[in-house]
Short mmCIF file of C-alpha atoms in Angstrom, two decimals:
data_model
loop_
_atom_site.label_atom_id
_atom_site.label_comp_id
_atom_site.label_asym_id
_atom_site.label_seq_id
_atom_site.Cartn_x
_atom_site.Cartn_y
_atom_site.Cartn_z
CA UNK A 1 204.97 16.19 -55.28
CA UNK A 2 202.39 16.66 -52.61
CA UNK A 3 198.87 17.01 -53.75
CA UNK A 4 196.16 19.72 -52.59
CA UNK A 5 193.59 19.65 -50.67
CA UNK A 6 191.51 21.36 -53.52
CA UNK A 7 192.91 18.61 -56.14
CA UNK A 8 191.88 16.06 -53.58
CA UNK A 9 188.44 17.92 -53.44
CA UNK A 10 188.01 18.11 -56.86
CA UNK A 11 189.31 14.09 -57.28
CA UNK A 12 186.37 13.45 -54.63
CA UNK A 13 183.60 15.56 -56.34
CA UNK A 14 184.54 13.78 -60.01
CA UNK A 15 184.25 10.20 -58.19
CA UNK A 16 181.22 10.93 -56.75
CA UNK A 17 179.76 12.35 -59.69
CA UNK A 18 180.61 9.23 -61.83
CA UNK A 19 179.12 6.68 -59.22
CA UNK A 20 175.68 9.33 -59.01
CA UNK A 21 175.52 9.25 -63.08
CA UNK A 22 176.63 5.00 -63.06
CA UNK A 23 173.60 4.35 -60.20
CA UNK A 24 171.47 6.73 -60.47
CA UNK A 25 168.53 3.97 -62.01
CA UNK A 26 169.81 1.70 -58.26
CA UNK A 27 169.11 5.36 -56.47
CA UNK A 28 166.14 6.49 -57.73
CA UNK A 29 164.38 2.86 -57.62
CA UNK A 30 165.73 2.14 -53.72
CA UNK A 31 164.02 5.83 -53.13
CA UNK A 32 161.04 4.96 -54.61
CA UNK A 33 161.11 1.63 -52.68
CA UNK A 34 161.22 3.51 -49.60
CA UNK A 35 158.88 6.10 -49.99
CA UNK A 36 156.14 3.64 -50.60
CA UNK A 37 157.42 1.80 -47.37
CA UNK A 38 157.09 4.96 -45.77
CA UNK A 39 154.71 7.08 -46.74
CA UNK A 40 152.36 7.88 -44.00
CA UNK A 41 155.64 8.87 -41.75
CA UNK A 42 157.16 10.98 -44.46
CA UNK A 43 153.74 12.59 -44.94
CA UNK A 44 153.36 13.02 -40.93
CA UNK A 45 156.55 14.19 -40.94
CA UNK A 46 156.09 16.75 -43.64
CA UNK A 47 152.71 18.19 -41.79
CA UNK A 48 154.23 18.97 -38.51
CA UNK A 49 157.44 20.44 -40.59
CA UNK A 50 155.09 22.28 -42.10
CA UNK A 51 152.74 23.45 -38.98
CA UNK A 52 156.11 24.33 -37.23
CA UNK A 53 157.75 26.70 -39.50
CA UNK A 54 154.16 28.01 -41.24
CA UNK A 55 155.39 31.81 -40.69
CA UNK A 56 159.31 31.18 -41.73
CA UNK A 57 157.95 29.08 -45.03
CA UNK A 58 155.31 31.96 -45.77
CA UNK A 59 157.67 34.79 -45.81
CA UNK A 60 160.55 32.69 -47.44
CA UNK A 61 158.10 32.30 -50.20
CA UNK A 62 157.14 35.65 -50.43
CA UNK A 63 160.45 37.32 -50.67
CA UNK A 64 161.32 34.41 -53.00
CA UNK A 65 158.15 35.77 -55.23
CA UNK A 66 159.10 39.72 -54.82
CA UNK A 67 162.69 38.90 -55.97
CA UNK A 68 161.88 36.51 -59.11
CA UNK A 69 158.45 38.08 -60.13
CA UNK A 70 159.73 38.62 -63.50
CA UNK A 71 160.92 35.43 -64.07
CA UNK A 72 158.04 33.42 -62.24
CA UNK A 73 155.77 35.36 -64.66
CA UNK A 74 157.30 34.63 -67.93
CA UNK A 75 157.85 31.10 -66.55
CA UNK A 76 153.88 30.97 -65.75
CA UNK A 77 153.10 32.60 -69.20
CA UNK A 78 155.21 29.90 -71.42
CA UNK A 79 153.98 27.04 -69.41
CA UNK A 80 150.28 28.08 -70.31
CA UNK A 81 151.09 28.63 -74.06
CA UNK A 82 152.79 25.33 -74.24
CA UNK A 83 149.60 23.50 -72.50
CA UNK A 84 147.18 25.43 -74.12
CA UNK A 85 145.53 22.67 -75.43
CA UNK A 86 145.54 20.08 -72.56
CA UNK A 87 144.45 22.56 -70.10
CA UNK A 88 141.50 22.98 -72.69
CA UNK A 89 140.44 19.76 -73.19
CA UNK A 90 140.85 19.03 -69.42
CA UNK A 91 138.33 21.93 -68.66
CA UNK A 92 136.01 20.69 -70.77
CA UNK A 93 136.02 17.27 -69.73
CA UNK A 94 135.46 18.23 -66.33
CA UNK A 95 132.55 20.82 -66.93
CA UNK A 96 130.83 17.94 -69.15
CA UNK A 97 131.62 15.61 -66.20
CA UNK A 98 130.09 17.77 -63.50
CA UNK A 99 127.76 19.63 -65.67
CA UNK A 100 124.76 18.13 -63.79
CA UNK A 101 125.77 18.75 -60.53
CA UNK A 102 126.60 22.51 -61.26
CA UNK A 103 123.37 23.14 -62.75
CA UNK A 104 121.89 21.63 -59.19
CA UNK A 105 124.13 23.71 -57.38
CA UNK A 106 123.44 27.16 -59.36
CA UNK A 107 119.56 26.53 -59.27
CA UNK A 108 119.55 25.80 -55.51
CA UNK A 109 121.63 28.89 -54.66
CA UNK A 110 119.38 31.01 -57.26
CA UNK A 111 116.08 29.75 -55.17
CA UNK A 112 118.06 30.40 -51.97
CA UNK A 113 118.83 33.72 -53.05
CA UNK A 114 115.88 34.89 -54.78
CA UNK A 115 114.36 37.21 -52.54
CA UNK A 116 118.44 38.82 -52.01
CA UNK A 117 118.47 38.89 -55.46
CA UNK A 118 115.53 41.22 -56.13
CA UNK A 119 115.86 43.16 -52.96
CA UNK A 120 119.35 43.84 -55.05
CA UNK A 121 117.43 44.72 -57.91
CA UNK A 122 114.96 46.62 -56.42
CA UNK A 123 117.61 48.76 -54.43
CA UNK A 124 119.67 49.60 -58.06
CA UNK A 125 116.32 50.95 -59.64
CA UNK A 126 116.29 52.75 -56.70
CA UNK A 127 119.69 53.98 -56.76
CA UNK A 128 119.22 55.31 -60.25
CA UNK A 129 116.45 57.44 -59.57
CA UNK A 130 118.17 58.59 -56.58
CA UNK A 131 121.40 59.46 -58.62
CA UNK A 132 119.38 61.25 -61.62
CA UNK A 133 117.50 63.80 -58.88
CA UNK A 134 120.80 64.53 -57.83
CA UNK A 135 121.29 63.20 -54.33
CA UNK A 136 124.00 60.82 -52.56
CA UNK A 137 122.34 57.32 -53.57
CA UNK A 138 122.90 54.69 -50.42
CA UNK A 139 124.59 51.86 -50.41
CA UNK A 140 123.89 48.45 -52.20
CA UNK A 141 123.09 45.57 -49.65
CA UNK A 142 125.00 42.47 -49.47
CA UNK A 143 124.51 39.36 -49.44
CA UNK A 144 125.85 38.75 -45.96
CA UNK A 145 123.98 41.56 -44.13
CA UNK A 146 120.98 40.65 -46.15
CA UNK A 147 121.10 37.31 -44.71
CA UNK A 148 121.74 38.08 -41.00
CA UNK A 149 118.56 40.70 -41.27
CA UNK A 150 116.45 38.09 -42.66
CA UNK A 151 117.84 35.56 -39.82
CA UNK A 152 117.22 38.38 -37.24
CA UNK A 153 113.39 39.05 -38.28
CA UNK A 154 112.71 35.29 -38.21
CA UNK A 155 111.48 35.41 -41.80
CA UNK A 156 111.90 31.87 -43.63
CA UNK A 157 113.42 31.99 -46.87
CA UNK A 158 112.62 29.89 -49.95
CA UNK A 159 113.33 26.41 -49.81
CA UNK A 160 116.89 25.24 -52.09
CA UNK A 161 115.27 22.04 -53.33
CA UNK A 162 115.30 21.78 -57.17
CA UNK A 163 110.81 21.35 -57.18
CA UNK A 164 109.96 23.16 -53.68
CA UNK A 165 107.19 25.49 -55.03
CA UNK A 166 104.31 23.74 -53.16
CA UNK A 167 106.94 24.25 -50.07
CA UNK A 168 107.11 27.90 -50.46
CA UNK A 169 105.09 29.77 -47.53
CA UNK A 170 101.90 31.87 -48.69
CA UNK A 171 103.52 35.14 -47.41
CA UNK A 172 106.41 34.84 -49.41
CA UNK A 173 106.06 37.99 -51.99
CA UNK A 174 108.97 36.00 -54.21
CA UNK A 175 107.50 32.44 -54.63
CA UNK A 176 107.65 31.08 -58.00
CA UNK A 177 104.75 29.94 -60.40
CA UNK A 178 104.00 26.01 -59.53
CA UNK A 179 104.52 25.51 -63.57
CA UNK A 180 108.20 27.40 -63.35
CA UNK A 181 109.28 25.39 -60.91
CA UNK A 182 109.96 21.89 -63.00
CA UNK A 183 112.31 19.37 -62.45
CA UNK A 184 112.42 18.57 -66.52
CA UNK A 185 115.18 19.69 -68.43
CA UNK A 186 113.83 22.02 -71.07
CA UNK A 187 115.52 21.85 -74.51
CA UNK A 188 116.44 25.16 -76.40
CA UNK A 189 113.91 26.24 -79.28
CA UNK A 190 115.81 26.24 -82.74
CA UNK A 191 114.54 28.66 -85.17
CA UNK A 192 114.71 28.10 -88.69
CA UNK A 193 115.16 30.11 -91.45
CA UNK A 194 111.78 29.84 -92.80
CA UNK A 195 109.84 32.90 -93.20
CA UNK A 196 105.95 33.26 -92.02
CA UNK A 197 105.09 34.23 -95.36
CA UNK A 198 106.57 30.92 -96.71
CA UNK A 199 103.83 29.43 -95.01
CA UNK A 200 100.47 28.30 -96.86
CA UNK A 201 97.50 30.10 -94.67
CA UNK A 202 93.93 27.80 -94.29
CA UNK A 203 92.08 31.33 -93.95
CA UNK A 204 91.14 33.65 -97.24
CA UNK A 205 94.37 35.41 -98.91
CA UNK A 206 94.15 38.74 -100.52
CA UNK A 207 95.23 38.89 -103.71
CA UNK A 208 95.32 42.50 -105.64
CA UNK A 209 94.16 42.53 -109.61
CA UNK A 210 97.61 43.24 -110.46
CA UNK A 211 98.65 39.66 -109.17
CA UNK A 212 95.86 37.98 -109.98
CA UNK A 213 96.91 38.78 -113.79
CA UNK A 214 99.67 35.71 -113.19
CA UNK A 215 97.93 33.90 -110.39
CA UNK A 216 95.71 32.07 -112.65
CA UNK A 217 93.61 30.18 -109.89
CA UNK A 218 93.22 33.73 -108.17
CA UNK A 219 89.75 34.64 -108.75
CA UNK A 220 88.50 30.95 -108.52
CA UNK A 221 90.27 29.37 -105.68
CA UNK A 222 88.24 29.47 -102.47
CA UNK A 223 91.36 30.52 -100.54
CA UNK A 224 91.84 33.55 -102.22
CA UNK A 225 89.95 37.38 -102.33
CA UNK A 226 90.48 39.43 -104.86
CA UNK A 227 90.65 43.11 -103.78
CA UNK A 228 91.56 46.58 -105.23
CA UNK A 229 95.32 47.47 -105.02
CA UNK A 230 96.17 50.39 -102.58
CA UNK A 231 98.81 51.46 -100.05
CA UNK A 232 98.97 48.29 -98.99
CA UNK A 233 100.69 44.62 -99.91
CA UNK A 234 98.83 41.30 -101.14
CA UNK A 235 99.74 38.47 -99.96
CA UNK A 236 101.39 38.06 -103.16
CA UNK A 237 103.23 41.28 -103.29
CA UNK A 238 104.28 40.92 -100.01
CA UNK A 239 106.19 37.04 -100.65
CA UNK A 240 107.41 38.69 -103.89
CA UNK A 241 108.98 41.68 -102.01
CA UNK A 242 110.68 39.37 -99.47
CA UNK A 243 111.56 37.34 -101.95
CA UNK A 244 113.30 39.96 -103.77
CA UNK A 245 114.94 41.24 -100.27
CA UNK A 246 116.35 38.44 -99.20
CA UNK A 247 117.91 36.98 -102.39
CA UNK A 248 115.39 34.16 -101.88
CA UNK A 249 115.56 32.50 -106.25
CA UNK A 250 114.38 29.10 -105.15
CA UNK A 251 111.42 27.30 -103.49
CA UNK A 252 112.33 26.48 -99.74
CA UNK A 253 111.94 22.90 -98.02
CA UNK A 254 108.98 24.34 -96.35
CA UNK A 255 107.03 24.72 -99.72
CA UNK A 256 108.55 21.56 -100.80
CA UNK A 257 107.17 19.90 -97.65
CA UNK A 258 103.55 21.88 -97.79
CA UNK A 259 103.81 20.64 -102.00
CA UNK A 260 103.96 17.04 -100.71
CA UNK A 261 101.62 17.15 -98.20
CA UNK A 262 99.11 19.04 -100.67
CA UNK A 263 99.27 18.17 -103.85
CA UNK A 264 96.39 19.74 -105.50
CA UNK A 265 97.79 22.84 -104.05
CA UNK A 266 101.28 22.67 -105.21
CA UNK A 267 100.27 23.26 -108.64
CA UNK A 268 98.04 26.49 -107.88
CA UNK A 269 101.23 28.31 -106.29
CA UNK A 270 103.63 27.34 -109.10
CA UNK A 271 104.22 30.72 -109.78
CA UNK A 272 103.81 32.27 -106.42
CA UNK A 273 106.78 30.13 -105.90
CA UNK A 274 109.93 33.04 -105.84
CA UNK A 275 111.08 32.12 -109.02
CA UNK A 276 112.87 35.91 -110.44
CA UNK A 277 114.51 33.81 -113.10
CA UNK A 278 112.03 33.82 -115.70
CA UNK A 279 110.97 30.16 -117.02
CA UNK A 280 111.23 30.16 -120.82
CA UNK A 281 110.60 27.55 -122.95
CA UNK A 282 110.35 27.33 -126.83
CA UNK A 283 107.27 26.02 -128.57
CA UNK A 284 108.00 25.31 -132.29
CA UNK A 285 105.14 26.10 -134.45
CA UNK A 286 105.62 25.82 -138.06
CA UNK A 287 103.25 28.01 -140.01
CA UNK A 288 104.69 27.20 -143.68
CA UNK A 289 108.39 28.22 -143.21
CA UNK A 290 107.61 30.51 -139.86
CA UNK A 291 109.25 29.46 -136.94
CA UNK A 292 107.25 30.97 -134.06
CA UNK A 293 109.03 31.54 -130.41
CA UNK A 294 106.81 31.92 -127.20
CA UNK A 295 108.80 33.19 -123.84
CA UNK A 296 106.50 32.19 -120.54
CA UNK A 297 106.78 34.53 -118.08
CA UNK A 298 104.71 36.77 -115.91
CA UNK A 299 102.89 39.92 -116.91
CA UNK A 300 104.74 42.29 -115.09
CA UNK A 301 108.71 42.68 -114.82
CA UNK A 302 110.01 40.46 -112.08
CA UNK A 303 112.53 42.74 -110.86
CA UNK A 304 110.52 45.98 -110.92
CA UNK A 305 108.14 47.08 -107.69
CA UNK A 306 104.73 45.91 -107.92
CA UNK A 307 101.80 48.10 -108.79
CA UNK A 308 100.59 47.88 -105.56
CA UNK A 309 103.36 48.94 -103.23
CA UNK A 310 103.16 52.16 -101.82
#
């Protein structure tokens, strides 16, 4: 029986097959092997390839892209949620890495760019005027027209150096302050959570007669005036309404911290101290049989509004 061409075919394509899945470890490491060899040629050769058919390779491309849009989408769209995470880390790395250098670059193009940048400014305010009267505003300059007109009148713009405010000419209407122009790096300000009022003062606090009924050292401290109550808050009245706003039941490491540094102090504002749960305490007296129970606390209720307030 006389066999095919196809079955011949198909005997070829299985035997070639099985020697590609046998070597393919021989293959890939004799490629490898050669492309090192041979890199700068296959590189060369790839370039002029390239610079050759630039046109043909764009618009293959292209209609490669309009026909499998869909797909190169979705196939775009998995690949990010899959790296998710690496592509994270790896931007952060390299903005930590180069955060120096883009803090150089963005000051040096801000100083270049100053005076653009509040002829911009200058030209919205104007704009908005313009647009409330009524009237067809212009248009907003750019950057690149800016800069030609400036080139054109001869005008000199700030210098891009990082502490160039003694370079500045003495025309220039833009130049900044010889104190804003440092070369330090300025930490951020963290505010705490510590009110003004948590503060001791040095000066003379007003205290009304209504708190000076549980402020014992009131009327004989030298930091303190007593004064009638009106439409307005003691110093007093005015921790104990915060206090009350804000939830505040305990003594904050500020008073702790003014306490250690001032002792004799610490025990005058005891009670000044936010404290809305009352302090009781039992003091047994025994009168013949009669027990007798005494609950410490101030005058006034703690949760009602003081006398004072408006």
């Amino acid at each position: 029986m006389a066999v095919t061409d196809d079955a011949k075919k198909a005997r070829k394509r299985s035997a070639d097959k099985t020697y590609a899945a046998a070597n393919a470890e021989r293959k890939r490491a004799r490629d490898k092997m050669y492309y090192a060899a041979n890199k700068e040629k296959i590189l060369l050769k790839v370039k002029a390839y390239q610079a050759a058919n630039k046109v043909q390779m764009r618009s293959r491309k292209k209609a490669y892209y309009a026909a499998n849009k869909e797909a190169l989408v979705a196939k775009s769209k998995a690949y990010k949620k899959m790296h998710r995470a690496q592509e994270r880390v790896k931007a952060k790395e390299y903005r930590q890495k180069n955060k120096q250098v883009r803090q150089v670059q963005d000051k040096a193009w801000r100083m270049a760019n100053r005076a653009y940048k509040n002829a911009y400014d200058r030209a919205v305010r104007a704009r908005k005027k313009v647009i409330a009267a009524g009237k067809v505003p212009p248009p907003l300059p750019k950057l690149a027209d800016f800069g030609a007109q400036r080139k054109a009148s001869g005008r000199i713009g700030p210098a891009a150096s990082t502490d160039a405010a003694s370079e500045l000419p003495e025309e220039e209407d833009d130049a900044p302050h010889p104190l804003a122009a440092t070369t330090k790096k300025v930490g951020m300000v963290t505010f705490t959570n510590e009110h003004p009022f948590n503060m001791r003062k040095r000066g003379p606090e007003p205290c009304c007669d209504e708190c000076a009924k549980f402020q014992p050292n009131a009327l004989t401290s030298a930091t303190n005036t007593v004064i009638l109550a009106g439409t307005y808050q003691c110093t007093f009245c005015r921790d104990w309404t915060y206090y009350k706003l804000h939830r505040k039941y305990k003594r904050t490491r500020a008073d702790a911290r003014l306490d250690a540094t001032n002792p004799a102090g610490a025990r005058q504002n005891i009670l000044h101290d936010a404290t809305r749960v009352a302090v009781s305490r039992t003091m047994q007296e025994r009168d013949g049989d009669v027990k007798v129970q005494v609950l410490a606390r101030p005058l006034r209720e703690l949760d009602a509004v003081p006398t004072c307030l408006p």
